[in-house]
Amino acid sequence: MSDTHTDLLIVGAGPAGMVAAVTARRHGLTVRVVDDQPAPGGQIWRAIETVAATPRLGRLGEAYRAGLDRTAAFRACGGIYEAQSQLWQIEPGFRAFVTRDGRARSFTASQVILATGAQERPVPFPGWTLPGVLTVGAAQILLKTADSIPEKPAWIAGCGPLPLLYMTQLLAAGGKIAGFLDTTPPGRLGSALRHLPQAVARLGDLAKGLSWSWALRRAGFPIIRHVTELRAEGKDKLQRLRYRTSAGSEGEVAAELLLVHEGIVPNIHPALALGCAVTWNASQQCPVPVLDGWGETTLAGVFVAGDSAGIAGAEAAEPRGRLAALRVAVKLGKLDDHAAETSAGAERGLLARALALRPFLDALYAPRAQVFAPADETLVCRCEEVTAGELRARAQQGRPGANQLKAFTRAGMGPCQGRQCAATLMQIIAATQKRPIEEVEGYRVRPPLKPVTLGELASLDMQEPAA
Amino acid sequence: MTADRFDAVVVGGGLHGLSAALHLARVGRSVAVVERRWTGRHASGATAAGVRTLGRDIAEIPISLEAMEMWHRIEAIVGDDCGFHAHGQMRIAEREEHMPALRQREAQIRALGYGHEEIIGANELRRLVPALSPHCVGALIARHDGAADPHRTVLAFRRACEADGVVIKEDCGVEAINRQGADWLVVCGGLRLRSPVVVNAAGAWGAQLAALFGDEIALGVRASMMMVTERLAPLLAPVVSVVGRALSFKQSDQGTLVIGGGLQGSADIEHEGSTVNFVELAKGARAASDLFPAVKGVRIARCWTGIEAQTRDHLPVIGASPQAPGLFHAFGFSGHGFQLVPVVGAILADLVTQGATRRDIAAFAPQRLMQERAAA
């Protein structure tokens, strides 16, 4: 092994990335793991090693505590672990560029596993860019890493398990909740229950979810159901919320902090940048990479594991990570097909069990239609300040695709490179042009994947001999 | 299926194709533009949009000066200012030993009777670009040059075309071209278009299209890389390049820095894709931060390459096909065609309608690259 080459490069040190590293090392592969966090664990087990020594561990729950064994096994596996390293480009072949401590470096690898996790689904609504409006995920990161509790009572708006979990954690930590604007549409439980028979193995998880709901109801803050429209208002910062429910009732409340969440979607930016094919996942309303049974993409040698392969949670991330690593070991001649298939059988069983509750959850928490159809005045691209109305008007002229709309309006050209607006833009194109969303091609992703500075990129020129 | 008939079919919905269509429509011709993807998909959408007479090949100077005159009244031509600002373009000398070459160039073009390029010393340089590192000693400047907004320019030309009745067919790649009496029958994207005239403005794919008519033209490809940063406060107005380094540096209307200079990524003509090479691009970042130390901490938002044709002599191919009647070529701009857009459209309109143009385009004749191809 040279300084800069390994058999396998793993991007992300969450549940999938860590077990992939452990598995690959067990089969004698050289492994490098790059991750932008200072410590392993990903979002689910964020800061687990430091939190383990504090009372916070108890408050964050049993599922969080489970991360301790995983990070310990990962630390001991003998892979190269590059923490606090921002991966900003992977070139075919494969060469990866990262920045750490203000300097850029590059590494090569024969195979790549992208275990880049999820991001919160961007939810544009009037006022979403006002100071005082954050996402539930961002607030939860502050809670996990810094024990940070909002000073002001928080309004929570959204749908899905995360708002329930966060509210439970926030109350346990002594925080205050002003109220919950539940955006789950009416009738969802009924349609979700159709999927219950295949979820019976996961009744424990269902019970956990119900216990959160009961605990929150007992806490006594207002819970407004079936919210369809939301508007944040204020001069320079959030001062009040307006909402409307599916029954047509409207409300206005004073608010200084609003945390929103409408589910999570796979982080497929690196896979898109490499040119891996994606497909539309209708039940989760998001694009996912096209993968074979091992997690290999349409680009040979590039695998995706964990939530970046499709939202399924930490328990599914682990078998996915091990399956990808097994296949990499086969491709590099360290494991024969038969042995890999034998191990894979057990992993696929674990994966199926972990996925059993998914159709139920996907049906229960599918985002409401309004998430994809923001009012004309709403900013869709917050970097370049492009509104939904402007995109709709342009989308009608000559049936342009996402990349043309980008050129016409600058939507997606800012520092976030479409991470915040791509999904909404695709929905607007589909709705305006009356095309199925599956047919709408997304933005071409242009490097860098993370905003590297000119000075950091220049440092690469000082380090590498001239080509 | 019957074919729609036009006076001219322009193949390629980049800026040169749109400009040719616009000029033809304005002399009363019915024109269709057929574009395999969408208008501005390749080089026109990936360009740094420099509007530069500075440092042009001697053979290009006359049409470049005429194009510059057109850029200064571009709003009257296409109904929008295209984001064009004439803050000057300059080629900077970092060291005294770089100055003689710049002085020699200025003397050469003055001897030919041109005065658009001018030497300036360190004081004037600092007055014009206060943010520049103090080590730079002087520059060659074209004060009326500048830069435009490429996307706005594509949109403006497109709208002007449509306003003058040009039919633009996107998602319409040429599948076959056949002779049908006095006309060409162009089959593309399920459509059949008949026309006595075909304008080849297919950019990097220009030689492939020419070959369908039997014109074998030697053509290379380039994939110049660009980077754009986050927005920042006004830093400089002119477009800056540097002797001995691959750097072109400017600030857009949005406040972003737009950095290019011809550093090459790789292009895949067949799949219409190109790839950024960051080890190469790092040289541009290094040059930018050497020249403007204040930008070291500025974040790069995105980088890209565009696919563009490149000829052996870096001059474009503009002229009638020597073999195929009614076929006219306009491609191979070798990475500096943006500024020439308004005039090349006018030249093509002349060639199509009169069979000749008053401009001197002898140096751009397709034959020069066909002989080379035959000899090879």
Coordinates of C-alpha atoms in Angstrom, one line a residue, chain B residues 34-213:
Chain B
V34 CA -32.3 22.3 -35.1
E35 CA -30.6 21.5 -31.8
R36 CA -29.9 18.0 -30.5
R37 CA -30.3 19.0 -26.8
W38 CA -31.3 22.6 -26.1
T39 CA -30.1 26.1 -26.9
G40 CA -26.7 26.8 -25.3
R41 CA -26.2 23.3 -24.1
H42 CA -22.5 23.0 -24.8
A43 CA -19.8 25.7 -25.4
S44 CA -22.3 28.6 -25.4
G45 CA -23.6 27.6 -21.9
A46 CA -20.2 26.9 -20.5
T47 CA -18.3 29.9 -21.8
A48 CA -16.7 32.6 -19.6
A49 CA -18.3 35.0 -22.1
G50 CA -15.2 37.2 -22.6
V51 CA -15.8 39.9 -25.1
R52 CA -12.2 40.4 -26.2
T53 CA -10.4 42.0 -29.1
L54 CA -7.1 41.9 -27.0
G55 CA -4.5 39.5 -28.4
R56 CA -6.5 38.3 -31.3
D57 CA -4.8 36.5 -34.2
I58 CA -4.0 39.1 -36.9
A59 CA -6.4 37.4 -39.3
E60 CA -9.3 37.8 -36.8
I61 CA -8.7 41.4 -35.9
P62 CA -11.0 43.0 -38.6
I63 CA -14.0 40.9 -37.8
S64 CA -13.3 41.1 -34.1
L65 CA -13.3 44.9 -34.2
E66 CA -16.5 44.8 -36.2
A67 CA -18.0 42.4 -33.6
M68 CA -16.9 44.7 -30.8
E69 CA -18.7 47.6 -32.5
M70 CA -21.8 45.4 -32.6
W71 CA -21.4 44.4 -28.9
H72 CA -21.5 48.1 -27.9
R73 CA -25.0 48.3 -29.5
I74 CA -26.0 44.7 -28.7
E75 CA -29.3 45.9 -27.1
A76 CA -30.4 47.3 -30.4
I77 CA -29.6 44.0 -32.1
V78 CA -31.1 41.5 -29.7
G79 CA -33.3 43.6 -27.4
D80 CA -31.2 43.0 -24.3
D81 CA -27.8 44.2 -23.1
C82 CA -26.7 40.6 -22.5
G83 CA -25.1 41.7 -19.3
F84 CA -22.3 43.2 -21.4
H85 CA -19.9 45.6 -19.6
A86 CA -16.9 47.2 -21.3
H87 CA -14.6 47.5 -18.4
G88 CA -11.6 46.5 -20.5
Q89 CA -9.5 43.4 -20.8
M90 CA -5.8 43.4 -19.9
R91 CA -2.9 41.0 -20.2
I92 CA -0.7 41.6 -17.2
A93 CA 3.1 41.2 -16.9
E94 CA 4.2 40.0 -13.5
R95 CA 7.8 40.6 -14.1
E96 CA 9.8 43.1 -16.2
E97 CA 11.0 40.3 -18.5
H98 CA 7.4 39.8 -19.6
M99 CA 7.0 43.3 -20.9
P100 CA 9.0 43.2 -24.1
A101 CA 6.6 40.6 -25.7
L102 CA 3.7 42.9 -24.8
R103 CA 5.4 46.0 -26.3
Q104 CA 6.3 44.0 -29.4
R105 CA 2.6 43.0 -29.8
E106 CA 1.5 46.6 -29.4
A107 CA 4.0 47.8 -32.0
Q108 CA 3.0 45.0 -34.4
I109 CA -0.7 45.9 -34.4
R110 CA 0.0 49.7 -34.6
A111 CA 2.1 49.0 -37.7
L112 CA -1.0 47.3 -39.2
G113 CA -3.0 50.5 -38.4
Y114 CA -4.9 49.3 -35.3
G115 CA -5.0 51.2 -32.0
H116 CA -7.2 49.1 -29.8
E117 CA -4.3 47.6 -27.7
E118 CA -2.2 49.9 -25.5
I119 CA 0.6 49.4 -23.1
I120 CA 0.1 50.7 -19.5
G121 CA 2.7 50.9 -16.7
A122 CA 2.5 49.9 -13.0
N123 CA 0.8 53.1 -11.9
E124 CA -2.1 53.0 -14.3
L125 CA -2.4 49.2 -13.7
R126 CA -2.8 49.9 -9.9
R127 CA -5.3 52.6 -10.6
L128 CA -7.5 50.3 -12.7
V129 CA -7.1 47.2 -10.5
P130 CA -6.3 48.2 -7.0
A131 CA -6.8 44.7 -5.7
L132 CA -3.9 43.3 -7.8
S133 CA -0.8 42.1 -6.1
P134 CA 1.8 45.0 -6.1
H135 CA 4.4 42.8 -7.8
C136 CA 2.9 43.2 -11.2
V137 CA 4.7 45.7 -13.5
G138 CA 2.5 46.6 -16.4
A139 CA 0.0 45.3 -18.9
L140 CA -1.4 45.4 -22.5
I141 CA -4.9 46.7 -22.4
A142 CA -7.9 46.9 -24.7
R143 CA -10.1 49.4 -22.9
H144 CA -13.3 48.8 -24.9
D145 CA -13.3 45.1 -24.3
G146 CA -15.2 43.4 -21.5
A147 CA -17.5 40.5 -20.7
A148 CA -21.1 39.5 -20.9
D149 CA -23.5 37.1 -19.1
P150 CA -23.5 33.9 -21.2
H151 CA -26.9 32.7 -20.1
R152 CA -28.5 36.0 -20.6
T153 CA -26.9 36.2 -24.0
V154 CA -28.2 32.8 -25.1
L155 CA -31.7 33.8 -23.9
A156 CA -31.5 37.2 -25.7
F157 CA -30.4 35.7 -29.0
R158 CA -33.0 33.0 -28.7
R159 CA -35.8 35.4 -28.0
A160 CA -34.7 37.7 -30.8
C161 CA -34.7 34.7 -33.1
E162 CA -38.3 33.7 -32.1
A163 CA -39.5 37.3 -32.4
D164 CA -38.3 37.3 -36.0
G165 CA -40.0 34.0 -36.8
V166 CA -37.1 31.6 -36.5
V167 CA -38.4 28.1 -35.7
I168 CA -36.3 26.5 -32.9
K169 CA -36.5 22.7 -32.7
E170 CA -34.8 21.3 -29.5
D171 CA -34.3 17.6 -28.7
C172 CA -33.7 17.3 -32.4
G173 CA -30.5 15.6 -33.4
V174 CA -29.6 15.2 -37.0
E175 CA -30.1 11.6 -38.1
A176 CA -29.6 11.8 -41.8
I177 CA -29.1 14.4 -44.5
N178 CA -29.9 13.6 -48.1
R179 CA -30.1 15.4 -51.4
Q180 CA -33.7 15.8 -52.6
G181 CA -33.7 17.7 -55.9
A182 CA -32.3 21.1 -55.3
D183 CA -32.9 20.8 -51.6
W184 CA -31.4 19.0 -48.6
L185 CA -33.7 16.8 -46.6
V186 CA -32.7 17.0 -43.0
V187 CA -34.1 14.2 -40.8
C188 CA -34.0 14.9 -37.1
G189 CA -35.9 13.9 -34.0
G190 CA -38.8 12.5 -36.0
L191 CA -39.0 15.7 -38.2
R192 CA -38.2 16.1 -41.9
L193 CA -37.0 19.5 -42.9
R194 CA -36.3 20.6 -46.5
S195 CA -34.1 23.4 -47.4
P196 CA -31.6 24.5 -50.1
V197 CA -29.3 25.8 -47.4
V198 CA -27.8 24.1 -44.4
V199 CA -25.6 26.1 -41.9
N200 CA -23.3 23.9 -39.9
A201 CA -23.0 25.5 -36.5
A202 CA -22.6 22.2 -34.7
G203 CA -19.6 23.3 -32.6
A204 CA -17.4 20.4 -31.4
W205 CA -19.6 18.1 -33.6
G206 CA -19.1 20.4 -36.7
A207 CA -16.7 18.0 -38.4
Q208 CA -19.0 15.0 -37.9
L209 CA -21.9 17.0 -39.5
A210 CA -19.6 18.1 -42.3
A211 CA -18.7 14.5 -43.0
L212 CA -22.3 13.7 -43.7
F213 CA -22.0 16.0 -46.7

